[in-house]
PDB file of C-alpha atoms in Angstrom:
ATOM      1  CA  UNK A 263      12.235  10.626  41.305  1.00  0.00           C
ATOM      2  CA  UNK A 264      15.341  12.324  40.077  1.00  0.00           C
ATOM      3  CA  UNK A 265      13.318  14.857  38.103  1.00  0.00           C
ATOM      4  CA  UNK A 266      11.452  18.064  38.813  1.00  0.00           C
ATOM      5  CA  UNK A 267       7.774  17.144  39.176  1.00  0.00           C
ATOM      6  CA  UNK A 268       4.353  18.553  39.935  1.00  0.00           C
ATOM      7  CA  UNK A 269       2.069  16.191  41.899  1.00  0.00           C
ATOM      8  CA  UNK A 270      -1.482  16.734  40.702  1.00  0.00           C
ATOM      9  CA  UNK A 271      -3.281  14.323  43.040  1.00  0.00           C
ATOM     10  CA  UNK A 272      -6.161  13.635  40.660  1.00  0.00           C
ATOM     11  CA  UNK A 273      -7.400  10.484  42.405  1.00  0.00           C
ATOM     12  CA  UNK A 274      -8.053   8.503  39.245  1.00  0.00           C
ATOM     13  CA  UNK A 275      -8.311   5.088  40.899  1.00  0.00           C
ATOM     14  CA  UNK A 276      -5.990   2.151  41.308  1.00  0.00           C
ATOM     15  CA  UNK A 277      -6.110   0.249  38.027  1.00  0.00           C
ATOM     16  CA  UNK A 278      -2.755  -0.685  36.530  1.00  0.00           C
ATOM     17  CA  UNK A 279      -1.714   0.715  33.192  1.00  0.00           C
ATOM     18  CA  UNK A 280      -1.438  -1.767  30.339  1.00  0.00           C
ATOM     19  CA  UNK A 281       1.338  -1.575  27.798  1.00  0.00           C
ATOM     20  CA  UNK A 282       0.042   0.453  24.857  1.00  0.00           C
ATOM     21  CA  UNK A 283       0.629   3.660  22.971  1.00  0.00           C
ATOM     22  CA  UNK A 284      -1.415   6.810  22.505  1.00  0.00           C
ATOM     23  CA  UNK A 285      -1.491  10.201  20.854  1.00  0.00           C
ATOM     24  CA  UNK A 286      -2.598  13.623  21.877  1.00  0.00           C
ATOM     25  CA  UNK A 287      -4.664  15.630  19.396  1.00  0.00           C
ATOM     26  CA  UNK A 288      -3.312  18.605  17.501  1.00  0.00           C
ATOM     27  CA  UNK A 289       0.242  19.779  17.932  1.00  0.00           C
ATOM     28  CA  UNK A 290       1.153  18.083  21.235  1.00  0.00           C
ATOM     29  CA  UNK A 291       3.468  15.151  21.778  1.00  0.00           C
ATOM     30  CA  UNK A 292       2.442  11.535  22.164  1.00  0.00           C
ATOM     31  CA  UNK A 293       2.825   9.281  25.206  1.00  0.00           C
ATOM     32  CA  UNK A 294       4.130   5.753  24.816  1.00  0.00           C
ATOM     33  CA  UNK A 295       2.899   3.863  27.861  1.00  0.00           C
ATOM     34  CA  UNK A 296       5.274   1.339  29.407  1.00  0.00           C
ATOM     35  CA  UNK A 297       4.857  -0.797  32.530  1.00  0.00           C
ATOM     36  CA  UNK A 298       8.056  -0.323  34.554  1.00  0.00           C
ATOM     37  CA  UNK A 299       7.704  -1.868  38.029  1.00  0.00           C
ATOM     38  CA  UNK A 300      11.462  -1.849  38.635  1.00  0.00           C
ATOM     39  CA  UNK A 301      12.189   1.728  37.581  1.00  0.00           C
ATOM     40  CA  UNK A 302      14.229   2.848  40.607  1.00  0.00           C
ATOM     41  CA  UNK A 303      13.333   6.535  40.359  1.00  0.00           C
ATOM     42  CA  UNK A 304       9.646   5.657  40.452  1.00  0.00           C
ATOM     43  CA  UNK A 305       9.377   2.972  43.152  1.00  0.00           C
ATOM     44  CA  UNK A 306      11.626   4.970  45.481  1.00  0.00           C
ATOM     45  CA  UNK A 307       8.780   7.451  45.922  1.00  0.00           C
ATOM     46  CA  UNK A 308       5.967   6.369  48.289  1.00  0.00           C
ATOM     47  CA  UNK A 309       3.151   7.707  50.408  1.00  0.00           C
ATOM     48  CA  UNK A 310       1.062   9.171  47.591  1.00  0.00           C
ATOM     49  CA  UNK A 311      -2.661   8.627  47.147  1.00  0.00           C
ATOM     50  CA  UNK A 312      -3.891   6.085  44.638  1.00  0.00           C
ATOM     51  CA  UNK A 313      -4.215   7.734  41.234  1.00  0.00           C
ATOM     52  CA  UNK A 314      -1.688  10.489  41.918  1.00  0.00           C
ATOM     53  CA  UNK A 315      -0.143  11.805  38.722  1.00  0.00           C
ATOM     54  CA  UNK A 316       3.239  13.528  38.597  1.00  0.00           C
ATOM     55  CA  UNK A 317       4.529  15.475  35.623  1.00  0.00           C
ATOM     56  CA  UNK A 318       8.258  15.757  34.921  1.00  0.00           C
ATOM     57  CA  UNK A 319       8.860  19.336  33.852  1.00  0.00           C
ATOM     58  CA  UNK A 320      12.259  18.572  32.315  1.00  0.00           C
ATOM     59  CA  UNK A 321      11.404  15.407  30.342  1.00  0.00           C
ATOM     60  CA  UNK A 322       7.620  15.919  29.922  1.00  0.00           C
ATOM     61  CA  UNK A 323       7.037  12.380  31.185  1.00  0.00           C
ATOM     62  CA  UNK A 324       4.005  11.386  33.259  1.00  0.00           C
ATOM     63  CA  UNK A 325       4.087   9.132  36.340  1.00  0.00           C
ATOM     64  CA  UNK A 326       0.956   7.446  37.733  1.00  0.00           C
ATOM     65  CA  UNK A 327       0.752   5.752  41.184  1.00  0.00           C
ATOM     66  CA  UNK A 328      -1.583   2.760  41.667  1.00  0.00           C
ATOM     67  CA  UNK A 329      -1.029   2.447  45.437  1.00  0.00           C
ATOM     68  CA  UNK A 330       1.940   0.106  45.117  1.00  0.00           C
ATOM     69  CA  UNK A 331       3.910   1.058  42.050  1.00  0.00           C
ATOM     70  CA  UNK A 332       4.516   4.043  39.805  1.00  0.00           C
ATOM     71  CA  UNK A 333       3.928   3.608  36.079  1.00  0.00           C
ATOM     72  CA  UNK A 334       5.950   5.585  33.609  1.00  0.00           C
ATOM     73  CA  UNK A 335       4.336   7.369  30.642  1.00  0.00           C
ATOM     74  CA  UNK A 336       7.207   8.196  28.326  1.00  0.00           C
ATOM     75  CA  UNK A 337       6.886  11.333  26.176  1.00  0.00           C
ATOM     76  CA  UNK A 338       7.763  10.689  22.538  1.00  0.00           C
ATOM     77  CA  UNK A 339       7.304  13.647  20.186  1.00  0.00           C
ATOM     78  CA  UNK A 340       7.831  11.458  17.118  1.00  0.00           C
ATOM     79  CA  UNK A 341       4.412   9.828  17.659  1.00  0.00           C
ATOM     80  CA  UNK A 342       2.533  13.120  17.750  1.00  0.00           C
ATOM     81  CA  UNK A 343      -0.046  14.056  15.150  1.00  0.00           C
ATOM     82  CA  UNK A 344       0.065  17.708  14.193  1.00  0.00           C
ATOM     83  CA  UNK A 345      -1.503  19.895  11.539  1.00  0.00           C
ATOM     84  CA  UNK A 346       1.231  22.421  10.751  1.00  0.00           C
ATOM     85  CA  UNK A 347       0.228  23.679   7.295  1.00  0.00           C
ATOM     86  CA  UNK A 348      -2.931  24.536   5.377  1.00  0.00           C
ATOM     87  CA  UNK A 349      -3.708  25.624   1.808  1.00  0.00           C
ATOM     88  CA  UNK A 350      -4.314  29.308   1.118  1.00  0.00           C
ATOM     89  CA  UNK A 351      -6.604  30.309  -1.765  1.00  0.00           C
ATOM     90  CA  UNK A 352      -6.734  33.883  -3.069  1.00  0.00           C
ATOM     91  CA  UNK A 353     -10.379  33.941  -4.221  1.00  0.00           C
ATOM     92  CA  UNK A 354      -9.338  34.827  -7.766  1.00  0.00           C
ATOM     93  CA  UNK A 355      -8.191  31.801  -9.741  1.00  0.00           C
ATOM     94  CA  UNK A 356      -6.178  29.264  -7.719  1.00  0.00           C
ATOM     95  CA  UNK A 357      -7.329  25.836  -6.573  1.00  0.00           C
ATOM     96  CA  UNK A 358      -6.205  22.251  -5.975  1.00  0.00           C
ATOM     97  CA  UNK A 359      -7.135  19.742  -8.688  1.00  0.00           C
ATOM     98  CA  UNK A 360      -7.686  16.160  -7.496  1.00  0.00           C
ATOM     99  CA  UNK A 361      -8.523  13.059  -9.501  1.00  0.00           C
ATOM    100  CA  UNK A 362     -10.845  10.488  -7.936  1.00  0.00           C
ATOM    101  CA  UNK A 363     -13.418   7.836  -8.700  1.00  0.00           C
ATOM    102  CA  UNK A 364     -15.502   7.623  -5.551  1.00  0.00           C
ATOM    103  CA  UNK A 365     -19.057   7.959  -4.406  1.00  0.00           C
ATOM    104  CA  UNK A 366     -19.536  10.777  -1.908  1.00  0.00           C
ATOM    105  CA  UNK A 367     -20.227   8.835   1.280  1.00  0.00           C
ATOM    106  CA  UNK A 368     -18.618  11.239   3.761  1.00  0.00           C
ATOM    107  CA  UNK A 369     -16.408  14.262   3.189  1.00  0.00           C
ATOM    108  CA  UNK A 370     -14.489  16.143   5.880  1.00  0.00           C
ATOM    109  CA  UNK A 371     -12.480  19.359   5.765  1.00  0.00           C
ATOM    110  CA  UNK A 372     -11.440  22.375   7.823  1.00  0.00           C
ATOM    111  CA  UNK A 373     -11.946  25.909   6.500  1.00  0.00           C
ATOM    112  CA  UNK A 374     -11.255  29.494   7.526  1.00  0.00           C
ATOM    113  CA  UNK A 375     -13.019  32.109   5.436  1.00  0.00           C
ATOM    114  CA  UNK A 376     -11.444  35.519   4.925  1.00  0.00           C
ATOM    115  CA  UNK A 377     -14.884  37.101   5.443  1.00  0.00           C
ATOM    116  CA  UNK A 378     -17.850  36.355   7.701  1.00  0.00           C
ATOM    117  CA  UNK A 379     -20.378  34.115   5.931  1.00  0.00           C
ATOM    118  CA  UNK A 380     -24.040  35.146   5.931  1.00  0.00           C
ATOM    119  CA  UNK A 381     -27.079  34.492   3.734  1.00  0.00           C
ATOM    120  CA  UNK A 382     -26.087  37.600   1.755  1.00  0.00           C
ATOM    121  CA  UNK A 383     -22.502  36.520   1.100  1.00  0.00           C
ATOM    122  CA  UNK A 384     -21.472  35.691  -2.438  1.00  0.00           C
ATOM    123  CA  UNK A 385     -21.119  31.956  -2.969  1.00  0.00           C
ATOM    124  CA  UNK A 386     -17.665  30.436  -2.541  1.00  0.00           C
ATOM    125  CA  UNK A 387     -16.899  26.798  -3.285  1.00  0.00           C
ATOM    126  CA  UNK A 388     -14.972  24.776  -0.720  1.00  0.00           C
ATOM    127  CA  UNK A 389     -15.025  21.699  -2.960  1.00  0.00           C
ATOM    128  CA  UNK A 390     -16.315  21.234  -6.502  1.00  0.00           C
ATOM    129  CA  UNK A 391     -17.187  17.856  -8.036  1.00  0.00           C
ATOM    130  CA  UNK A 392     -17.537  16.693 -11.635  1.00  0.00           C
ATOM    131  CA  UNK A 393     -19.373  13.757 -13.164  1.00  0.00           C
ATOM    132  CA  UNK A 394     -22.219  13.922 -10.698  1.00  0.00           C
ATOM    133  CA  UNK A 395     -25.592  14.356 -12.325  1.00  0.00           C
ATOM    134  CA  UNK A 396     -27.876  13.613 -15.244  1.00  0.00           C
ATOM    135  CA  UNK A 397     -28.689  17.301 -15.442  1.00  0.00           C
ATOM    136  CA  UNK A 398     -25.405  18.946 -14.477  1.00  0.00           C
ATOM    137  CA  UNK A 399     -21.729  18.171 -14.970  1.00  0.00           C
ATOM    138  CA  UNK A 400     -20.732  19.682 -11.639  1.00  0.00           C
ATOM    139  CA  UNK A 401     -21.696  19.878  -8.003  1.00  0.00           C
ATOM    140  CA  UNK A 402     -20.191  21.665  -5.040  1.00  0.00           C
ATOM    141  CA  UNK A 403     -20.096  22.278  -1.325  1.00  0.00           C
ATOM    142  CA  UNK A 404     -20.224  26.027  -1.005  1.00  0.00           C
ATOM    143  CA  UNK A 405     -20.736  28.854   1.442  1.00  0.00           C
ATOM    144  CA  UNK A 406     -22.937  31.926   1.192  1.00  0.00           C
ATOM    145  CA  UNK A 407     -26.391  32.565  -0.226  1.00  0.00           C
ATOM    146  CA  UNK A 408     -27.963  32.682  -3.668  1.00  0.00           C
ATOM    147  CA  UNK A 409     -27.026  29.129  -4.648  1.00  0.00           C
ATOM    148  CA  UNK A 410     -30.337  28.101  -6.115  1.00  0.00           C
ATOM    149  CA  UNK A 411     -34.025  28.804  -5.671  1.00  0.00           C
ATOM    150  CA  UNK A 412     -34.505  25.318  -4.227  1.00  0.00           C
ATOM    151  CA  UNK A 413     -33.347  26.540  -0.798  1.00  0.00           C
ATOM    152  CA  UNK A 414     -33.179  29.986   0.807  1.00  0.00           C
ATOM    153  CA  UNK A 415     -31.045  31.882   3.338  1.00  0.00           C
ATOM    154  CA  UNK A 416     -28.280  29.348   2.939  1.00  0.00           C
ATOM    155  CA  UNK A 417     -24.960  29.536   4.791  1.00  0.00           C
ATOM    156  CA  UNK A 418     -23.618  26.175   3.555  1.00  0.00           C
ATOM    157  CA  UNK A 419     -25.030  24.116   0.689  1.00  0.00           C
ATOM    158  CA  UNK A 420     -24.242  20.772  -0.875  1.00  0.00           C
ATOM    159  CA  UNK A 421     -25.420  21.301  -4.438  1.00  0.00           C
ATOM    160  CA  UNK A 422     -25.679  18.123  -6.519  1.00  0.00           C
ATOM    161  CA  UNK A 423     -27.169  19.451  -9.754  1.00  0.00           C
ATOM    162  CA  UNK A 424     -30.469  17.706  -8.998  1.00  0.00           C
ATOM    163  CA  UNK A 425     -30.836  18.595  -5.307  1.00  0.00           C
ATOM    164  CA  UNK A 426     -29.626  21.202  -2.849  1.00  0.00           C
ATOM    165  CA  UNK A 427     -29.038  20.317   0.817  1.00  0.00           C
ATOM    166  CA  UNK A 428     -28.584  23.389   2.974  1.00  0.00           C
ATOM    167  CA  UNK A 429     -27.770  24.793   6.378  1.00  0.00           C
ATOM    168  CA  UNK A 430     -29.970  27.882   6.230  1.00  0.00           C
ATOM    169  CA  UNK A 431     -30.424  30.794   8.616  1.00  0.00           C
ATOM    170  CA  UNK A 432     -31.973  34.180   7.983  1.00  0.00           C
ATOM    171  CA  UNK A 433     -30.010  35.800  10.815  1.00  0.00           C
ATOM    172  CA  UNK A 434     -27.074  33.447  11.489  1.00  0.00           C
ATOM    173  CA  UNK A 435     -23.475  33.686  10.363  1.00  0.00           C
ATOM    174  CA  UNK A 436     -20.198  31.767  10.284  1.00  0.00           C
ATOM    175  CA  UNK A 437     -17.266  33.802  11.546  1.00  0.00           C
ATOM    176  CA  UNK A 438     -13.678  33.908  10.301  1.00  0.00           C
ATOM    177  CA  UNK A 439     -12.347  31.379  12.823  1.00  0.00           C
ATOM    178  CA  UNK A 440     -11.429  27.850  11.781  1.00  0.00           C
ATOM    179  CA  UNK A 441     -14.446  25.550  11.361  1.00  0.00           C
ATOM    180  CA  UNK A 442     -14.870  21.877  10.619  1.00  0.00           C
ATOM    181  CA  UNK A 443     -17.311  20.823   7.901  1.00  0.00           C
ATOM    182  CA  UNK A 444     -18.518  17.334   7.045  1.00  0.00           C
ATOM    183  CA  UNK A 445     -21.245  15.974   4.795  1.00  0.00           C
ATOM    184  CA  UNK A 446     -22.623  12.458   5.114  1.00  0.00           C
ATOM    185  CA  UNK A 447     -24.920  10.276   3.024  1.00  0.00           C
ATOM    186  CA  UNK A 448     -27.481   8.598   5.302  1.00  0.00           C
ATOM    187  CA  UNK A 449     -28.794   6.140   2.733  1.00  0.00           C
ATOM    188  CA  UNK A 450     -31.622   8.446   1.709  1.00  0.00           C
ATOM    189  CA  UNK A 451     -30.367  11.988   2.285  1.00  0.00           C
ATOM    190  CA  UNK A 452     -27.261  14.111   2.888  1.00  0.00           C
ATOM    191  CA  UNK A 453     -26.514  15.612   6.288  1.00  0.00           C
ATOM    192  CA  UNK A 454     -24.256  18.628   6.907  1.00  0.00           C
ATOM    193  CA  UNK A 455     -22.139  18.830  10.069  1.00  0.00           C
ATOM    194  CA  UNK A 456     -20.608  22.111  11.230  1.00  0.00           C
ATOM    195  CA  UNK A 457     -18.167  21.862  14.134  1.00  0.00           C
ATOM    196  CA  UNK A 458     -19.508  18.450  15.101  1.00  0.00           C
ATOM    197  CA  UNK A 459     -23.222  19.329  14.978  1.00  0.00           C
ATOM    198  CA  UNK A 460     -25.685  18.217  12.289  1.00  0.00           C
ATOM    199  CA  UNK A 461     -27.056  21.494  10.905  1.00  0.00           C
ATOM    200  CA  UNK A 462     -28.765  20.610   7.606  1.00  0.00           C
ATOM    201  CA  UNK A 463     -32.271  22.045   7.925  1.00  0.00           C
ATOM    202  CA  UNK A 464     -33.449  22.561   4.345  1.00  0.00           C
ATOM    203  CA  UNK A 465     -33.336  20.781   1.011  1.00  0.00           C
ATOM    204  CA  UNK A 466     -35.072  21.045  -2.325  1.00  0.00           C
ATOM    205  CA  UNK A 467     -35.129  19.670  -5.843  1.00  0.00           C
ATOM    206  CA  UNK A 468     -33.275  21.840  -8.329  1.00  0.00           C
ATOM    207  CA  UNK A 469     -34.186  20.349 -11.703  1.00  0.00           C
ATOM    208  CA  UNK A 470     -35.802  17.314 -13.278  1.00  0.00           C
ATOM    209  CA  UNK A 471     -37.485  14.438 -11.555  1.00  0.00           C
ATOM    210  CA  UNK A 472     -34.447  12.706 -10.095  1.00  0.00           C
ATOM    211  CA  UNK A 473     -34.700  11.181  -6.623  1.00  0.00           C
ATOM    212  CA  UNK A 474     -32.079  11.781  -3.950  1.00  0.00           C
ATOM    213  CA  UNK A 475     -29.008   9.633  -4.469  1.00  0.00           C
ATOM    214  CA  UNK A 476     -25.409   9.286  -3.362  1.00  0.00           C
ATOM    215  CA  UNK A 477     -23.142  11.358  -5.628  1.00  0.00           C
ATOM    216  CA  UNK A 478     -20.723   9.526  -7.950  1.00  0.00           C
ATOM    217  CA  UNK A 479     -17.553  11.569  -8.486  1.00  0.00           C
ATOM    218  CA  UNK A 480     -15.132  11.346 -11.392  1.00  0.00           C
ATOM    219  CA  UNK A 481     -12.887  14.149 -10.069  1.00  0.00           C
ATOM    220  CA  UNK A 482     -13.013  17.128  -7.782  1.00  0.00           C
ATOM    221  CA  UNK A 483     -11.298  20.407  -7.024  1.00  0.00           C
ATOM    222  CA  UNK A 484     -10.606  22.121  -3.706  1.00  0.00           C
ATOM    223  CA  UNK A 485     -11.356  25.849  -3.591  1.00  0.00           C
ATOM    224  CA  UNK A 486     -13.348  26.171  -6.810  1.00  0.00           C
ATOM    225  CA  UNK A 487     -16.526  24.971  -8.567  1.00  0.00           C
ATOM    226  CA  UNK A 488     -16.720  23.606 -12.104  1.00  0.00           C
ATOM    227  CA  UNK A 489     -13.051  24.427 -12.680  1.00  0.00           C
ATOM    228  CA  UNK A 490     -13.798  28.082 -13.293  1.00  0.00           C
ATOM    229  CA  UNK A 491     -15.969  29.900 -10.772  1.00  0.00           C
ATOM    230  CA  UNK A 492     -16.937  30.582  -7.151  1.00  0.00           C
ATOM    231  CA  UNK A 493     -13.298  30.649  -6.027  1.00  0.00           C
ATOM    232  CA  UNK A 494     -12.844  30.319  -2.272  1.00  0.00           C
ATOM    233  CA  UNK A 495     -11.046  33.120  -0.448  1.00  0.00           C
ATOM    234  CA  UNK A 496      -9.382  31.740   2.670  1.00  0.00           C
ATOM    235  CA  UNK A 497      -7.710  28.625   4.082  1.00  0.00           C
ATOM    236  CA  UNK A 498      -8.655  24.940   3.713  1.00  0.00           C
ATOM    237  CA  UNK A 499      -7.001  21.988   5.442  1.00  0.00           C
ATOM    238  CA  UNK A 500      -7.182  18.231   6.020  1.00  0.00           C
ATOM    239  CA  UNK A 501      -9.598  17.301   3.206  1.00  0.00           C
ATOM    240  CA  UNK A 502     -10.728  13.666   3.393  1.00  0.00           C
ATOM    241  CA  UNK A 503     -13.315  11.563   1.575  1.00  0.00           C
ATOM    242  CA  UNK A 504     -14.931   8.174   2.198  1.00  0.00           C
ATOM    243  CA  UNK A 505     -16.914   6.279  -0.431  1.00  0.00           C
ATOM    244  CA  UNK A 506     -18.714   4.302   2.281  1.00  0.00           C
ATOM    245  CA  UNK A 507     -20.393   6.716   4.716  1.00  0.00           C
ATOM    246  CA  UNK A 508     -19.109   6.951   8.258  1.00  0.00           C
ATOM    247  CA  UNK A 509     -21.656   6.571  11.031  1.00  0.00           C
ATOM    248  CA  UNK A 510     -23.351   9.686  12.346  1.00  0.00           C
ATOM    249  CA  UNK A 511     -21.328   9.554  15.567  1.00  0.00           C
ATOM    250  CA  UNK A 512     -18.024   9.019  13.742  1.00  0.00           C
ATOM    251  CA  UNK A 513     -18.818  11.934  11.434  1.00  0.00           C
ATOM    252  CA  UNK A 514     -19.572  14.221  14.376  1.00  0.00           C
ATOM    253  CA  UNK A 515     -16.405  13.060  16.123  1.00  0.00           C
ATOM    254  CA  UNK A 516     -14.248  14.286  13.227  1.00  0.00           C
ATOM    255  CA  UNK A 517     -14.532  17.737  14.822  1.00  0.00           C
ATOM    256  CA  UNK A 518     -12.496  16.416  17.762  1.00  0.00           C
ATOM    257  CA  UNK A 519     -13.208  19.448  19.966  1.00  0.00           C
ATOM    258  CA  UNK A 520     -11.758  21.762  17.341  1.00  0.00           C
ATOM    259  CA  UNK A 521      -8.437  19.993  16.715  1.00  0.00           C
ATOM    260  CA  UNK A 522      -7.643  17.927  13.580  1.00  0.00           C
ATOM    261  CA  UNK A 523      -6.925  14.290  14.388  1.00  0.00           C
ATOM    262  CA  UNK A 524      -5.196  11.360  12.743  1.00  0.00           C
ATOM    263  CA  UNK A 525      -7.693   9.766  10.331  1.00  0.00           C
ATOM    264  CA  UNK A 526      -5.619   6.677   9.556  1.00  0.00           C
ATOM    265  CA  UNK A 527      -7.778   4.314  11.622  1.00  0.00           C
ATOM    266  CA  UNK A 528     -10.892   5.468   9.711  1.00  0.00           C
ATOM    267  CA  UNK A 529      -9.354   4.372   6.370  1.00  0.00           C
ATOM    268  CA  UNK A 530     -10.306   7.314   4.134  1.00  0.00           C
ATOM    269  CA  UNK A 531     -10.283   6.689   0.396  1.00  0.00           C
ATOM    270  CA  UNK A 532      -8.592  10.058  -0.045  1.00  0.00           C
ATOM    271  CA  UNK A 533      -6.873  12.356   2.449  1.00  0.00           C
ATOM    272  CA  UNK A 534      -5.007  15.521   1.520  1.00  0.00           C
ATOM    273  CA  UNK A 535      -3.154  17.037   4.468  1.00  0.00           C
ATOM    274  CA  UNK A 536      -2.003  20.192   2.634  1.00  0.00           C
ATOM    275  CA  UNK A 537       1.729  20.035   3.111  1.00  0.00           C
ATOM    276  CA  UNK A 538       2.793  17.978   6.120  1.00  0.00           C
ATOM    277  CA  UNK A 539       3.701  14.961   3.995  1.00  0.00           C
ATOM    278  CA  UNK A 540       5.144  16.954   1.084  1.00  0.00           C
ATOM    279  CA  UNK A 541       7.889  19.070   2.684  1.00  0.00           C
ATOM    280  CA  UNK A 542       5.720  22.155   2.368  1.00  0.00           C
ATOM    281  CA  UNK A 543       6.680  25.448   4.007  1.00  0.00           C
ATOM    282  CA  UNK A 544       4.855  28.640   4.892  1.00  0.00           C
ATOM    283  CA  UNK A 545       4.361  30.847   1.834  1.00  0.00           C
ATOM    284  CA  UNK A 546       5.616  28.288  -0.685  1.00  0.00           C
ATOM    285  CA  UNK A 547       3.575  27.609  -3.820  1.00  0.00           C
ATOM    286  CA  UNK A 548       1.688  24.320  -3.648  1.00  0.00           C
ATOM    287  CA  UNK A 549       2.794  21.731  -6.175  1.00  0.00           C
ATOM    288  CA  UNK A 550       1.803  18.119  -5.483  1.00  0.00           C
ATOM    289  CA  UNK A 551      -0.257  17.267  -2.407  1.00  0.00           C
ATOM    290  CA  UNK A 552       0.140  13.550  -1.758  1.00  0.00           C
ATOM    291  CA  UNK A 553      -2.989  11.512  -1.130  1.00  0.00           C
ATOM    292  CA  UNK A 554      -2.578   9.899   2.296  1.00  0.00           C
ATOM    293  CA  UNK A 555      -5.677   7.751   1.792  1.00  0.00           C
ATOM    294  CA  UNK A 556      -5.950   4.451  -0.046  1.00  0.00           C
ATOM    295  CA  UNK A 557      -6.794   5.884  -3.470  1.00  0.00           C
ATOM    296  CA  UNK A 558      -3.451   7.353  -4.491  1.00  0.00           C
ATOM    297  CA  UNK A 559      -5.102  10.392  -6.107  1.00  0.00           C
ATOM    298  CA  UNK A 560      -2.606  13.196  -5.583  1.00  0.00           C
ATOM    299  CA  UNK A 561      -3.693  16.807  -5.775  1.00  0.00           C
ATOM    300  CA  UNK A 562      -2.015  19.455  -7.936  1.00  0.00           C
ATOM    301  CA  UNK A 563      -1.869  23.128  -7.044  1.00  0.00           C
ATOM    302  CA  UNK A 564      -3.219  25.188  -9.971  1.00  0.00           C
ATOM    303  CA  UNK A 565      -2.663  28.919 -10.561  1.00  0.00           C
ATOM    304  CA  UNK A 566      -0.583  29.373  -7.450  1.00  0.00           C
ATOM    305  CA  UNK A 567      -2.259  28.439  -4.140  1.00  0.00           C
ATOM    306  CA  UNK A 568       0.257  28.621  -1.303  1.00  0.00           C
ATOM    307  CA  UNK A 569       0.964  26.893   1.990  1.00  0.00           C
ATOM    308  CA  UNK A 570       0.117  28.715   5.208  1.00  0.00           C
ATOM    309  CA  UNK A 571       1.332  28.004   8.737  1.00  0.00           C
ATOM    310  CA  UNK A 572      -2.092  29.102  10.064  1.00  0.00           C
ATOM    311  CA  UNK A 573      -3.891  25.890  11.011  1.00  0.00           C
ATOM    312  CA  UNK A 574      -6.855  24.697  13.071  1.00  0.00           C
TER     313      UNK A 574
END
């Protein structure tokens, strides 16, 4: 083949590859798939089993044999999707301020707490919303216990002012690794997904006689609640919001086996990647975080959050 290869012999079957393009998740490169029947270095090799795959160690290309011809999978690092930066919050006063005008259909983010989260942990806001309730001017998605008497033993809570939706556990915890969190409006209730699994197991009315409803948002902050309290201490990355809820399966799939993925095909209303599209660098103070969704609502670093090269 003219290259150094490793034949894996995976026996994947004899179907021919169609011309297309693909991406690997996380920080790997992408593979542009081309049909190349006349590639001399490929068709010169014969005698392999159908479905044999060879990997070129010098070019990182893949070669697949269908019994008659080899098909060339061309490595192209420019097509790769990678999360290379996150936002670091000091737990004291910094946050990211974002304007918006959405309903909370689905929200997705990655977080890494500086301390293990238990029912006894002090509450820390991952995201805080404004303009949400008849009875309160704020809401939040927060970690730790003691949010409200409407639920108990909470590890994660979506607090709307009227209702609290909680993942509760008297003995459980969330460690200091990276985790994916999503909330989703079902049409009658909010679900909470942690690392791809629906974990909401408690909810309760906080005040008034309001029924459960999808939250309207006039603006929100990342890393703080109500613009002034429950500051998050840790890292947050890849925050995205949809006004129209994703399906349950699509929401669970956002976890992507623990690797952030390209959300473009899901058309988020807002998507803040925390530096990749803004020439950010490790340790630099966050200024503007460009909205990669359709809404054009850029975020603004407030009181000095910084970029971190630690990512999911």
